[in-house]
XYZ file of C-alpha atoms in Angstrom:
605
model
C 0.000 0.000 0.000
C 1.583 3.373 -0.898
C 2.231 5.235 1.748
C 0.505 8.794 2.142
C 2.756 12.202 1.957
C 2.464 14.569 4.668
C 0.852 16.747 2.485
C -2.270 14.807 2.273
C -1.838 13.498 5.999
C -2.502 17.469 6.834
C -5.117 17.638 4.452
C -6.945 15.178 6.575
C -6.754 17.274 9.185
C -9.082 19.418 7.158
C -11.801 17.055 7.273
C -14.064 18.590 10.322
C -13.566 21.763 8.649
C -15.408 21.495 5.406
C -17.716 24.428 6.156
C -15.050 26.485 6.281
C -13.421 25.233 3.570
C -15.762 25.726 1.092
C -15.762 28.974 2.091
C -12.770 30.020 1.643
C -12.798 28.252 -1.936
C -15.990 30.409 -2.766
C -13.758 33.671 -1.250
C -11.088 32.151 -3.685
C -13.299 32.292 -6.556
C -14.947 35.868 -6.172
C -11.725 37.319 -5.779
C -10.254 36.148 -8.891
C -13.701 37.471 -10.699
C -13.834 40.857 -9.250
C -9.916 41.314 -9.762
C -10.269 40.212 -13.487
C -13.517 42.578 -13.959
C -11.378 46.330 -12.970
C -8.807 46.318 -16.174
C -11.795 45.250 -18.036
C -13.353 48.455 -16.770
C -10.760 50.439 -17.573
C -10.291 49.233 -20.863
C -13.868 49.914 -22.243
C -14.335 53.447 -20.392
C -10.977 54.616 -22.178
C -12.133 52.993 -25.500
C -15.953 54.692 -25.150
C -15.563 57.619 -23.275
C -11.805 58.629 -23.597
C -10.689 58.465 -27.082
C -13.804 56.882 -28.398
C -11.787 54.205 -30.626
C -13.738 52.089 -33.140
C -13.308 48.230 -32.998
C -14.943 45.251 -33.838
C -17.158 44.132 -30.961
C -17.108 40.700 -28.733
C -19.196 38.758 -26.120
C -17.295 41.747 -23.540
C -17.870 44.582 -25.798
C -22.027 43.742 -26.666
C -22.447 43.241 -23.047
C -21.089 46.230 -21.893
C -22.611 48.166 -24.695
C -25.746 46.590 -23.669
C -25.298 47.414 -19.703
C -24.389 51.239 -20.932
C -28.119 51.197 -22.548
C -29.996 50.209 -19.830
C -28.606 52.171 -17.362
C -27.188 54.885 -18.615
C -29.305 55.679 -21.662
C -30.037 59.857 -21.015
C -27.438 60.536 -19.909
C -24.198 62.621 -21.027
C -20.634 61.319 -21.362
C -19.049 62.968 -18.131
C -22.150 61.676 -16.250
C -21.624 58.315 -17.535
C -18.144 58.381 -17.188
C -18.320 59.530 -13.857
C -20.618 56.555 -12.738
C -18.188 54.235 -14.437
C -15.758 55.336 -12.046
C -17.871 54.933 -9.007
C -18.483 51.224 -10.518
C -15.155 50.748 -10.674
C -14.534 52.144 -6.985
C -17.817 49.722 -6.257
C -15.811 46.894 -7.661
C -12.496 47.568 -5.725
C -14.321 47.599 -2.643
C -15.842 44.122 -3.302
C -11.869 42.822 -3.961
C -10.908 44.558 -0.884
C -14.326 42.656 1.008
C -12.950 38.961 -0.659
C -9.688 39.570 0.400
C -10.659 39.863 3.576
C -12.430 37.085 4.312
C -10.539 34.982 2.031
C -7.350 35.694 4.201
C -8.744 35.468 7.207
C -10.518 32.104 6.801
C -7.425 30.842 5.605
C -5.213 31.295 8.227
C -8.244 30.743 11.055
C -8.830 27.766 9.251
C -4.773 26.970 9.078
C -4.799 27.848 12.506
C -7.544 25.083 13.758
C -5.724 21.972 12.019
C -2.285 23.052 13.954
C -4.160 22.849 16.903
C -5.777 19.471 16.096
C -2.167 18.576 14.928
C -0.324 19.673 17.648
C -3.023 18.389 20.717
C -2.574 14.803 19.084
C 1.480 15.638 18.595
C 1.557 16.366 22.750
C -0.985 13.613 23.714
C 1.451 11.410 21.645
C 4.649 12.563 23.202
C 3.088 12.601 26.817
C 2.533 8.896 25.976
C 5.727 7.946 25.155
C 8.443 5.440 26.966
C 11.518 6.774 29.212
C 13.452 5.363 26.997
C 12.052 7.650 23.718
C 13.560 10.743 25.974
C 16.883 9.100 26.858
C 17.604 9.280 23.360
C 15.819 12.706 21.510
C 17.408 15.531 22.050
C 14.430 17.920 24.152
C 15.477 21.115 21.798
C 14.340 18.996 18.789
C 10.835 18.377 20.169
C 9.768 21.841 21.280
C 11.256 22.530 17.544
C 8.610 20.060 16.247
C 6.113 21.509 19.144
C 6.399 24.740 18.059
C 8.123 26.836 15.219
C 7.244 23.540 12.927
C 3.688 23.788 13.650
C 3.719 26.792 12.837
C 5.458 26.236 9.340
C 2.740 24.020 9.428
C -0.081 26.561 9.826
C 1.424 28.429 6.932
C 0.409 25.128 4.194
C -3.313 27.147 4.893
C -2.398 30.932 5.755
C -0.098 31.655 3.452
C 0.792 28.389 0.571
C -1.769 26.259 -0.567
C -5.063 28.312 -0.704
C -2.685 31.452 -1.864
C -1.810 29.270 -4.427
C -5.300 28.378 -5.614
C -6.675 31.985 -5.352
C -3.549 32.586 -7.391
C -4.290 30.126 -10.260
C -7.577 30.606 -10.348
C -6.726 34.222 -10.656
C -4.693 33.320 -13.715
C -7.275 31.287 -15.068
C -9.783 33.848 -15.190
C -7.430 36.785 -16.473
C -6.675 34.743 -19.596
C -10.585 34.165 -20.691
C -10.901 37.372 -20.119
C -7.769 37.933 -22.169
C -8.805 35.747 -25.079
C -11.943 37.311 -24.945
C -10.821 41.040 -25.257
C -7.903 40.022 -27.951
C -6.479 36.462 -28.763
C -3.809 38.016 -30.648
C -2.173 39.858 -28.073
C -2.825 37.232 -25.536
C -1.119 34.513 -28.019
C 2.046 36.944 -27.717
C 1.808 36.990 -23.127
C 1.536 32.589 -23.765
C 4.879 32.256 -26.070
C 6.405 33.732 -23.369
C 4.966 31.921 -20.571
C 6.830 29.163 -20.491
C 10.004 30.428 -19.943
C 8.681 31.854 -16.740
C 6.990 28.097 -15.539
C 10.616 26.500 -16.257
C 12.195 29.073 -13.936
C 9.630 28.424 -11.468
C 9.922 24.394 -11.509
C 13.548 24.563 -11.373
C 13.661 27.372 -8.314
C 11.037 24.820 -6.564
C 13.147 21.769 -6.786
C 16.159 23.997 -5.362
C 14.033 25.457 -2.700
C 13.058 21.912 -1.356
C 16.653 20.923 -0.819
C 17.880 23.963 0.785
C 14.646 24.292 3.054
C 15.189 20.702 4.175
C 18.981 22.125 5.157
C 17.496 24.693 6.899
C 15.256 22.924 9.225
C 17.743 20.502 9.714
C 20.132 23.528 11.119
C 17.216 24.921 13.088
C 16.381 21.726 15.277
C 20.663 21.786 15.853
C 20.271 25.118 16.537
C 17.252 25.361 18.776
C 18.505 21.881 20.694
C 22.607 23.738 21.324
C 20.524 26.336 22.912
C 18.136 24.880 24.954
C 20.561 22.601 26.540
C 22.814 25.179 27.012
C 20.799 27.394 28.868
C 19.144 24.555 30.931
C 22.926 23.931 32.311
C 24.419 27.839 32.340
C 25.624 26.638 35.782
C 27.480 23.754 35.053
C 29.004 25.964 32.008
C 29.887 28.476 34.266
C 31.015 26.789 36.995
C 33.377 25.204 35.079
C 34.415 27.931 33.013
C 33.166 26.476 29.711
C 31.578 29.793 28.293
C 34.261 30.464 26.022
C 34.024 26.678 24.587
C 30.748 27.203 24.386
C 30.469 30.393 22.570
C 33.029 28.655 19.879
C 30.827 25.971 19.001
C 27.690 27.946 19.119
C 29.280 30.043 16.443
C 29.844 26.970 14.377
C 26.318 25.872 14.809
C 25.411 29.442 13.531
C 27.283 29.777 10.660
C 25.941 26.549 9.445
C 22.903 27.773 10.191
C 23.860 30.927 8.237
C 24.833 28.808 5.462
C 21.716 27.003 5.027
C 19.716 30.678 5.162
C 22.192 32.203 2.845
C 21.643 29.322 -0.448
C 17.958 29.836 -0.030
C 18.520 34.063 -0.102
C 20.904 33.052 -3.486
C 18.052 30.878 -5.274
C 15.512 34.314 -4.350
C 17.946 36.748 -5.191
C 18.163 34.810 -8.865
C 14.817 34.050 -9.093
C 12.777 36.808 -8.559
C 14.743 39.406 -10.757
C 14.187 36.691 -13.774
C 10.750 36.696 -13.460
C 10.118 40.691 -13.400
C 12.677 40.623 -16.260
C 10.311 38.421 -17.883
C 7.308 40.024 -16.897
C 8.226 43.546 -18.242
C 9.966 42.280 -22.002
C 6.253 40.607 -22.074
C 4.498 43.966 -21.624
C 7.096 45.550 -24.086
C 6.470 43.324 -26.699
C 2.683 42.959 -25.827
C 3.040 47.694 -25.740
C 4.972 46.941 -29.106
C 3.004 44.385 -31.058
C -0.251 46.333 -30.376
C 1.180 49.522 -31.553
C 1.657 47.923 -34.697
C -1.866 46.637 -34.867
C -3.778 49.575 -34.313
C -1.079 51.865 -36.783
C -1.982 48.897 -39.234
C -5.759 49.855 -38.887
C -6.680 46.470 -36.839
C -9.820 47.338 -35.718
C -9.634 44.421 -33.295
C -7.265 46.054 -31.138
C -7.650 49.710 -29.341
C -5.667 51.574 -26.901
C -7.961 50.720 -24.167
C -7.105 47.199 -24.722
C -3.587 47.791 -24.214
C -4.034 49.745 -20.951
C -5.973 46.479 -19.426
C -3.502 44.058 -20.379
C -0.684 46.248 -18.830
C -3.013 45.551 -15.804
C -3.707 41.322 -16.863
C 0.038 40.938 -17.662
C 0.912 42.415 -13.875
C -2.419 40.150 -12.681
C -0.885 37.501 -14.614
C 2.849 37.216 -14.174
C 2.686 38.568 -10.290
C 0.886 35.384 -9.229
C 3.056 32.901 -10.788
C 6.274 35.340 -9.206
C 4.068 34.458 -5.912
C 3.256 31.132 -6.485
C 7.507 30.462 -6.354
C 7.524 32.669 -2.945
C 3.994 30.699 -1.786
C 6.050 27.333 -2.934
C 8.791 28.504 -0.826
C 6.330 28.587 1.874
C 4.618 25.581 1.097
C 8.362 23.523 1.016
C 9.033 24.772 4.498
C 5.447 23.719 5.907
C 5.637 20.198 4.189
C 9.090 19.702 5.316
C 7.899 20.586 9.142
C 5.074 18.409 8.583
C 7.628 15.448 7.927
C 9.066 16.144 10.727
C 6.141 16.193 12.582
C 4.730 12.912 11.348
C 7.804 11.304 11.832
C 7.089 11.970 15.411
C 3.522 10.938 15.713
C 3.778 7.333 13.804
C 7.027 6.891 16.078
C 5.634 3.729 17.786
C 7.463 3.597 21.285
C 4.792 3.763 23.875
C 4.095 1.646 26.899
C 1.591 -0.973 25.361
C -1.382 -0.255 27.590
C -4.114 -3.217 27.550
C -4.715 -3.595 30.631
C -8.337 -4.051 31.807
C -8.313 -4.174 35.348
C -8.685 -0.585 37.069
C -5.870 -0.554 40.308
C -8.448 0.798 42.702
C -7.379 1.379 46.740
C -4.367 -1.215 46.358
C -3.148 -3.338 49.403
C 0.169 -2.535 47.685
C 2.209 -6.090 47.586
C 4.774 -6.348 45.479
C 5.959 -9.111 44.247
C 9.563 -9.400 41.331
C 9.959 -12.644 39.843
C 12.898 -13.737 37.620
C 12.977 -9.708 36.321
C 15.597 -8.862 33.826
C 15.713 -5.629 32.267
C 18.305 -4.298 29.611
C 18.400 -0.345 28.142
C 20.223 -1.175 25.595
C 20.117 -5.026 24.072
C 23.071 -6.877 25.116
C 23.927 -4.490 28.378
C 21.926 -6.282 31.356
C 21.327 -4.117 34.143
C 18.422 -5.858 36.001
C 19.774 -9.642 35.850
C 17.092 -11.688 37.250
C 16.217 -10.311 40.701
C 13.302 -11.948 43.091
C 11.468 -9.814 45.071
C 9.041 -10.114 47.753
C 7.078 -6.712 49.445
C 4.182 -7.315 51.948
C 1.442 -5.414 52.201
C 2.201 -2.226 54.758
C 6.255 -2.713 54.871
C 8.562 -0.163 54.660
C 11.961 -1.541 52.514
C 15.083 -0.121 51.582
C 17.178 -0.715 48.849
C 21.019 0.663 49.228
C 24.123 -0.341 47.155
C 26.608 1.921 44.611
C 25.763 3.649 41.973
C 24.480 2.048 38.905
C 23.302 -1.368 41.083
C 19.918 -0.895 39.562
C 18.481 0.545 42.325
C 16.633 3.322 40.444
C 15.869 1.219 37.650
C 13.222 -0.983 39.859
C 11.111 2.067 40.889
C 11.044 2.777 36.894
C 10.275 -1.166 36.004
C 7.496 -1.222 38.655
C 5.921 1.948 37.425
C 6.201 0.644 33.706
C 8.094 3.442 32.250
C 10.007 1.002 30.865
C 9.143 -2.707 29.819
C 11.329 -5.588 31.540
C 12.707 -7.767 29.023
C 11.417 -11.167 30.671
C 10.005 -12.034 34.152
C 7.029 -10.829 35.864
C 6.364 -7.923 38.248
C 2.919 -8.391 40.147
C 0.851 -5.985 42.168
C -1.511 -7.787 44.743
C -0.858 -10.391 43.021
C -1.600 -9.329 39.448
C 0.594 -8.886 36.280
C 0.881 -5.136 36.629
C 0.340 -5.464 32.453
C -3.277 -6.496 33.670
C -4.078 -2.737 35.118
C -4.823 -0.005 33.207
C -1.484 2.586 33.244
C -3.264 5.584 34.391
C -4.796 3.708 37.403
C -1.371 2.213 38.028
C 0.361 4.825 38.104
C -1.982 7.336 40.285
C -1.904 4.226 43.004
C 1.603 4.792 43.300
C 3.495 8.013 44.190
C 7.102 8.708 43.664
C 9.566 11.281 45.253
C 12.512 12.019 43.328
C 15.890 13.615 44.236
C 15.923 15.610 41.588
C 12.262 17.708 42.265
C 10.976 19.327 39.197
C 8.869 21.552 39.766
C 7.156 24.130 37.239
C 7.182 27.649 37.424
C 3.577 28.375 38.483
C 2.420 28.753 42.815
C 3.495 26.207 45.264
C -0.466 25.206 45.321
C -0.845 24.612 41.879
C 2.770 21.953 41.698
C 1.097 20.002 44.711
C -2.074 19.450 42.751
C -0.912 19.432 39.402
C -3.948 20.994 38.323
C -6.264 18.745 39.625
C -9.451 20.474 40.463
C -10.690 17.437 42.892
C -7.970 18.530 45.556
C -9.939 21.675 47.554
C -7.528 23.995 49.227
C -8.268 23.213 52.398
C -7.224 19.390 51.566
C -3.896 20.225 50.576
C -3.845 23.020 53.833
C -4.623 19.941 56.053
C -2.108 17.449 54.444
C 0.442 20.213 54.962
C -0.184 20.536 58.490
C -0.385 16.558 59.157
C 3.135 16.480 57.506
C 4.836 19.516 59.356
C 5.125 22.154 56.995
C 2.338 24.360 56.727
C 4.219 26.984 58.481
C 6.910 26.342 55.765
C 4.774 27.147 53.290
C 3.250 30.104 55.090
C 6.509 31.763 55.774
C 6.893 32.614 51.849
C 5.512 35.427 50.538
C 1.461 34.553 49.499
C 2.241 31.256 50.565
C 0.657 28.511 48.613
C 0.391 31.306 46.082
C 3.797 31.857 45.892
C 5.627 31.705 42.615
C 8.568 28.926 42.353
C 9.559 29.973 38.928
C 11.116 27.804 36.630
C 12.351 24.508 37.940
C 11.551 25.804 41.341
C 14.692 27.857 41.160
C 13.170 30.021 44.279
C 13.170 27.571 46.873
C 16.397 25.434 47.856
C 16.883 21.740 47.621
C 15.074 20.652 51.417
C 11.940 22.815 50.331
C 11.616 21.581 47.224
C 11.802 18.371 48.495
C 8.640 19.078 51.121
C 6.847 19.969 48.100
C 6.955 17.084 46.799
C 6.112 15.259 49.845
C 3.302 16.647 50.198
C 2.614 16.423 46.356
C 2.802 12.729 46.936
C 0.778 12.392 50.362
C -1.871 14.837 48.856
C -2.324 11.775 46.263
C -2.977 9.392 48.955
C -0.888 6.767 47.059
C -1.335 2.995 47.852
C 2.397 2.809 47.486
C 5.144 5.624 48.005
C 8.184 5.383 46.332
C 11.363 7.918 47.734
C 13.759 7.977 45.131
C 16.613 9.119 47.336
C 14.749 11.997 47.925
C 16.272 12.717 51.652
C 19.665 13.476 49.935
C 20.988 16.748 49.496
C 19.157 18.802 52.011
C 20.280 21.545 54.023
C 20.418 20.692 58.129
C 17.193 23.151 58.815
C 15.042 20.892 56.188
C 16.019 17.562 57.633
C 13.850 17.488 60.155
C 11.030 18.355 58.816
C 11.932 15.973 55.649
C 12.503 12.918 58.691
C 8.478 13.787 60.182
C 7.084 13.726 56.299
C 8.695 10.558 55.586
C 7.132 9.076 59.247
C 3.626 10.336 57.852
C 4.178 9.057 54.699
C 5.299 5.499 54.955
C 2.752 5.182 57.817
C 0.388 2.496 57.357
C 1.808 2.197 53.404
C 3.742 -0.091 51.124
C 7.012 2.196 50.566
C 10.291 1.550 49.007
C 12.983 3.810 49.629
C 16.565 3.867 47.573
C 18.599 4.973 50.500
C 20.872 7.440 51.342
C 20.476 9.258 55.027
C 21.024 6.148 57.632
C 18.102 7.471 59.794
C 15.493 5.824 56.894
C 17.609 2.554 56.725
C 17.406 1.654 60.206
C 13.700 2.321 60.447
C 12.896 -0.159 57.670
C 11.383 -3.422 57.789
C 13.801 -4.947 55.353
C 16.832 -3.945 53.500
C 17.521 -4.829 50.171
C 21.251 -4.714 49.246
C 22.127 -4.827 45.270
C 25.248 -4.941 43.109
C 25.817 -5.041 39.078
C 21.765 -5.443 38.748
C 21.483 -8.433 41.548
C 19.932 -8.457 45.311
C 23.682 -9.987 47.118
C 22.114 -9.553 50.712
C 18.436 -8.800 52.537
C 17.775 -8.646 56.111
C 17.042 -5.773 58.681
C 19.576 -3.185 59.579
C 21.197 -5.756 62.680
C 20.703 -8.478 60.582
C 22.994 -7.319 58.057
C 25.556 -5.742 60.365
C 26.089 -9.389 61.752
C 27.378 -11.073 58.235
C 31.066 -11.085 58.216
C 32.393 -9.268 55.693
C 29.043 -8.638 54.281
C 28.422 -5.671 51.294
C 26.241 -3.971 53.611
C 28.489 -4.177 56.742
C 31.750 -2.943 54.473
C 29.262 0.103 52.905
C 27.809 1.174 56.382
C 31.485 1.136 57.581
C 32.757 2.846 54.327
C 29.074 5.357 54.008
C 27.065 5.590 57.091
C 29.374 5.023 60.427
C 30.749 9.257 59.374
C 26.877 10.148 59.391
C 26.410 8.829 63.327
C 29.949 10.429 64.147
C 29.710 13.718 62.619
C-alpha cells in the first residue's frame, strides 16, 4: 500500500472543517472574478468615453454596450463616465471585502488543524516510553512543538489556498484575455513558459535547501536549549568560552543554510520581473503595430488592461515560487512532525483491570531488564514486598536501584520475568490507574514555574484547598509554606529555582501524600538537604510510609534503620536482605563494608 505524503496526511486534518473550507474556496473564486472585472473596466471606459476608438465588438464589448443602454441611456458622457468610475470604486471595494475574508478564513482555518495537529502531537509525546527521551534531544521536540507547527499553519495561511486563489486568478485573467484580444494574448503565452521553467527549477532547489534549513534549526534550537538549561554547570566550570566557539559553528551553518535559499531568491525573482516587463514591451509593441496597421480588433484601451492582466498575470506565478517557498518549508515541518507521531514507542497499555485502593504487595519474579540489548542491568532479581512494609534498597551507583522504581511503574518494559501488584501482572491494570496508586519522590524535584499550590495538585481540580492546607499541616510544613511570601500562592519559577533543595523536596512530599498513594516510592529523595530541612523531611517521611507499602533507595542512615527490610544490590542483583542488625552481623558482608565505608561518618559527625 503506498504510503501517504504529509501533504495529504494534513489535508486530513481538514476534514471537520469542510464548512469552512468551502468557504474560503468560494472567497477564492470571487476574488479572482472581481480582480479580473477592474482592467476590463478600464479598458472599455478609455475605449468609449476617452478616445472613443472604433473596434470590432465581442461577447465583452455587446455586453457592456448593452449594460451602458440600460442604465445609462439619457445621460451625457461625463455623467456616464463619472458613474463608471464609481463602478469601478464599487468593484475595488468588493476585492478589498474577498480579500478579507478569504485571508482570514485561511489562516483561522490553518490555525484550527495546527491545533488538532499539535493536541494529538503532545498527547502522543506525553505517551511515550523513558526510553524515547533518553535518546531525543528535548530542543528537537519543542522545535517540532512549536516553530514547525507553525510552518505548518502556513500550508493554509499563506501556501496552498494562496496558491489556488492565485491560479484561479490566472485562469480567469486569460478568458478574459482571449476574450478582449487572442492576438495579443497569443504573444503573453509564447512567453509563458520560460517563466513556468524558472519556477519548476527554483522549486526543486528550494526543497533541498529548506530541508537544510530545518535541519540547522532543530541543531540550533537543541545547542541552545541545553545550554541554557545547564548555564551553571558551564559556568562553573568555566566552559563559556568553549561554548560560545561551538555555538558560532552551529550558527554559521545555520547561516549557510539561510544564505543558499537568499541566493536561489535573489536569482529568481529578478528573472521573473525581467520576464514580466519584455512581455508587456512586446505585448506595448506588437499592439502599436496593430492599431497603426488599422486592426480594428485592437484599441488603446485594450492595451491599458492588459498592462493591468500581464501584472495580474505574471505577479501570481512570481508568488506562487515565494507561496512554494512557503509551502516547502510547511511540508518539510510536517515530515518532521509525522515522523514523530507514527514513532511507535509507547508503553503498550491493555490492561483491563482498574488498580483501585491497592493493598500494595509487590511481588519481582525472575525480572531482567536491559536499556540497551546486550547491556543487562536488572539480571534476574526476586522480590518479595508485603502489604504495609517499609523496605530499603542501598548499594553503589548504577546497582539498579533506580531502575526498579522505573520497572514497577512501567516506564520502561522488563525484558522477561514478571512484576505483580496484589498479586496481578501489573500489564493487567490499566497505566493511568497504576500509576496514580503509586506516588514517587525524586531527588531531583521538578517543579514548574507556576504557585506552590498549583505543583502540589498538578492541576487537579478534585484537591480543595483546604485538603492540601490539612495534608500540609499533618506532615509539618504548613508553616513552611506560610513563611513565603502569598504562601501557597507563591511563585517557584522555573524549575523551582526560588526555593532550595530541602523545600523543594517538602513539596513534593506533600505532592505525593496529597495523592494518597497505595504505594510511596522515595527515590533518594532525603539526599541533598540543608540541616534546617532535615527534620522536617525525617516527620514527612514518618507520615508518609505510615500504614503504606514504601520503598525507599537509601541514602540518610536514619530511613535505613527504620525499615522493615533492607535490600542490598550490586551489578543489577539483590547480594544480601535482612534488617539493619541483621545485616551488620554477616562477616564481611556488602552492607556491613558500605555502612562502615558510608554511614558510620553520618552517626559520628
Amino acid at each position: 500500500m503506498k504510503k501517504k505524503s504529509s501533504f495529504n496526511k494534513v489535508l486530513h486534518y481538514a476534514n471537520p472543517y469542510k464548512g469552512k473550507l468551502f468557504f474560503v474556496g468560494f472567497w477564492a473564486l470571487f476574488l479572482a472574478i472581481v480582480a479580473a472585472i477592474r482592467p476590463l473596466l478600464l479598458n472599455l471606459t478609455v475605449d468609449n468615453y476617452l478616445i472613443g476608438s472604433k473596434k470590432e465588438a465581442n461577447v465583452i464589448q455587446d455586453s457592456f454596450t448593452n449594460f451602458m443602454h440600460y442604465f445609462f441611456e439619457g445621460n451625457d458622457k461625463t455623467t456616464n463616465l463619472q458613474l463608471l468610475v464609481i463602478i469601478m470604486f464599487g468593484v475595488l471595494l468588493l476585492e478589498v471585502i474577498a480579500q478579507f475574508y478569504f485571508v482570514y478564513l485561511a489562516s483561522w482555518l490553518g490555525q484550527d488543524i495546527v491545533k488538532d495537529i499539535r493536541e494529538k502531537l503532545f498527547h502522543h509525546l506525553s505517551n511515550f516510553k523513558m526510553k524515547y527521551f533518553d535518546n531525543e534531544p528535548v530542543g528537537k521536540l519543542i522545535t517540532r512543538c512549536v516553530s514547525d507547527m507553525e510552518n505548518i499553519a502556513s500550508i493554509f495561511s499563506q501556501g496552498l489556498f494562496m496558491i489556488v486563489s492565485d491560479v484561479l486568478k490566472m485562469l480567469i485573467v486569460l478568458i478574459f484575455m482571449f476574450i478582449i484580444n487572442w492576438k495579443i494574448t497569443a504573444i503573453v503565452l509564447i512567453i509563458m513558459p520560460v517563466i513556468l521553467l524558472a519556477t519548476n527549477i527554483f522549486n526543486r532547489k528550494m526543497k533541498v535547501a529548506f530541508n537544510e534549513v530545518r535541519n540547522e534549526v532543530a541543531n540550533l534550537n537543541t545547542f541552545i536549549q541545553e545550554r541554557l538549561t545547564g548555564m551553571k554547570i558551564v559556568q562553573l566550570f568555566n566552559r563559556e568560552a568553549i561554548e560560545y566557539e561551538k555555538f558560532k559553528e552551529i550558527n554559521e551553518k545555520h547561516n549557510k543554510a539561510w544564505l543558499k535559499n537568499i541566493l536561489y531568491n535573489s536569482i529568481f525573482f529578478p528573472i521573473a520581473d525581467i520576464i514580466s516587463s519584455i512581455t508587456l514591451g512586446l505585448v506595448v509593441y506588437f499592439g502599436a503595430l496593430f492599431i497603426l496597421n488599422g486592426d480594428t480588433t485592437t484599441s488603446v484601451g485594450q492595451l491599458i488592461s492588459f498592462n493591468m492582466y500581464i501584472s495580474m498575470l505574471y505577479n501570481p506565478l512570481r508568488q506562487i515560487a515565494d507561496k512554494f517557498n512557503v509551502m516547502q518549508m510547511g511540508i518539510v515541518a510536517a515530515d518532521r512532525v509525522f515522523e514523530v507521531m507514527e514513532t511507535n514507542v509507547q508503553i503498550q497499555d491493555f490492561g483491563t483491570i482498574e488498580a483501585n485502593h491497592l493493598k500494595g504487595e509487590i511481588e519481582l519474579k525472575d525480572v531482567h531488564f536491559s536499556y540497551l540489548p546486550g547491556e543487562e542491568i536488572i539480571k534476574g532479581i526476586n522480590l518479595h514486598v508485603q502489604q504495609g512494609q517499609t523496605i530499603a534498597i542501598v548499594g553503589a551507583t548504577g546497582a539498579g536501584k533506580s531502575t526498579i522504581i522505573n520497572l514497577i511503574n512501567r516506564f520502561y518494559e522488563i525484558d522477561s520475568g514478571e512484576i505483580r501488584i496484589d498479586g496481578t501482572n501489573v500489564k493487567d491494570y490499566t497505566l493511568e490507574s497504576l500509576r496514580k496508586e503509586i506516588a514517587v519522590v525524586l531527588q531531583d524535584v521538578f517543579l514548574f514555574s507556576d504557585s506552590i499550590y498549583n505543583n502540589i495538585t498538578l492541576f487537579d481540580d478534585t484537591i480543595e484547598k483546604n485538603e492540601v492546607i490539612e495534608a500540609a499541616k499533618k506532615i509539618g510544613i504548613h508553616d513552611f509554606i506560610m513563611s513565603l511570601p502569598n504562601g501557597y500562592d507563591y511563585d517557584v519559577k522555573e524549575r523551582g529555582v526560588m526555593l532550595s533543595s530541602g523545600q523543594r523536596q517538602l513539596i513534593a512530599f506533600l505532592r505525593a501524600y496529597i495523592s494518597k498513594p497505595s504505594i510511596l516510592v522515595l527515590d533518594e529523595a532525603t539526599s541533598s538537604i540543608d540541616t534546617h530541612s532535615e527534620e522536617l523531611i525525617q516527620k514527612a517521611t514518618q507520615t508518609l510510609t505510615e500504614n503504606r507499602t514504601s520503598i525507599i533507595i537509601a541514602h540518610r542512615l536514619a530511613t535505613i534503620i527504620k525499615a522493615d527490610k533492607i535490600i542490598v544490590m550490586d551489578k543489577g542483583k539483590i547480594v544480601e536482605s535482612g534488617t539493619h542488625k541483621e545485616l551488620l552481623q554477616i562477616e564481611n558482608g556488602y552492607y556491613q563494608k558500605l555502612y562502615h565505608a558510608q554511614f558510620e561518618k553520618e552517626i559520628t559527625s
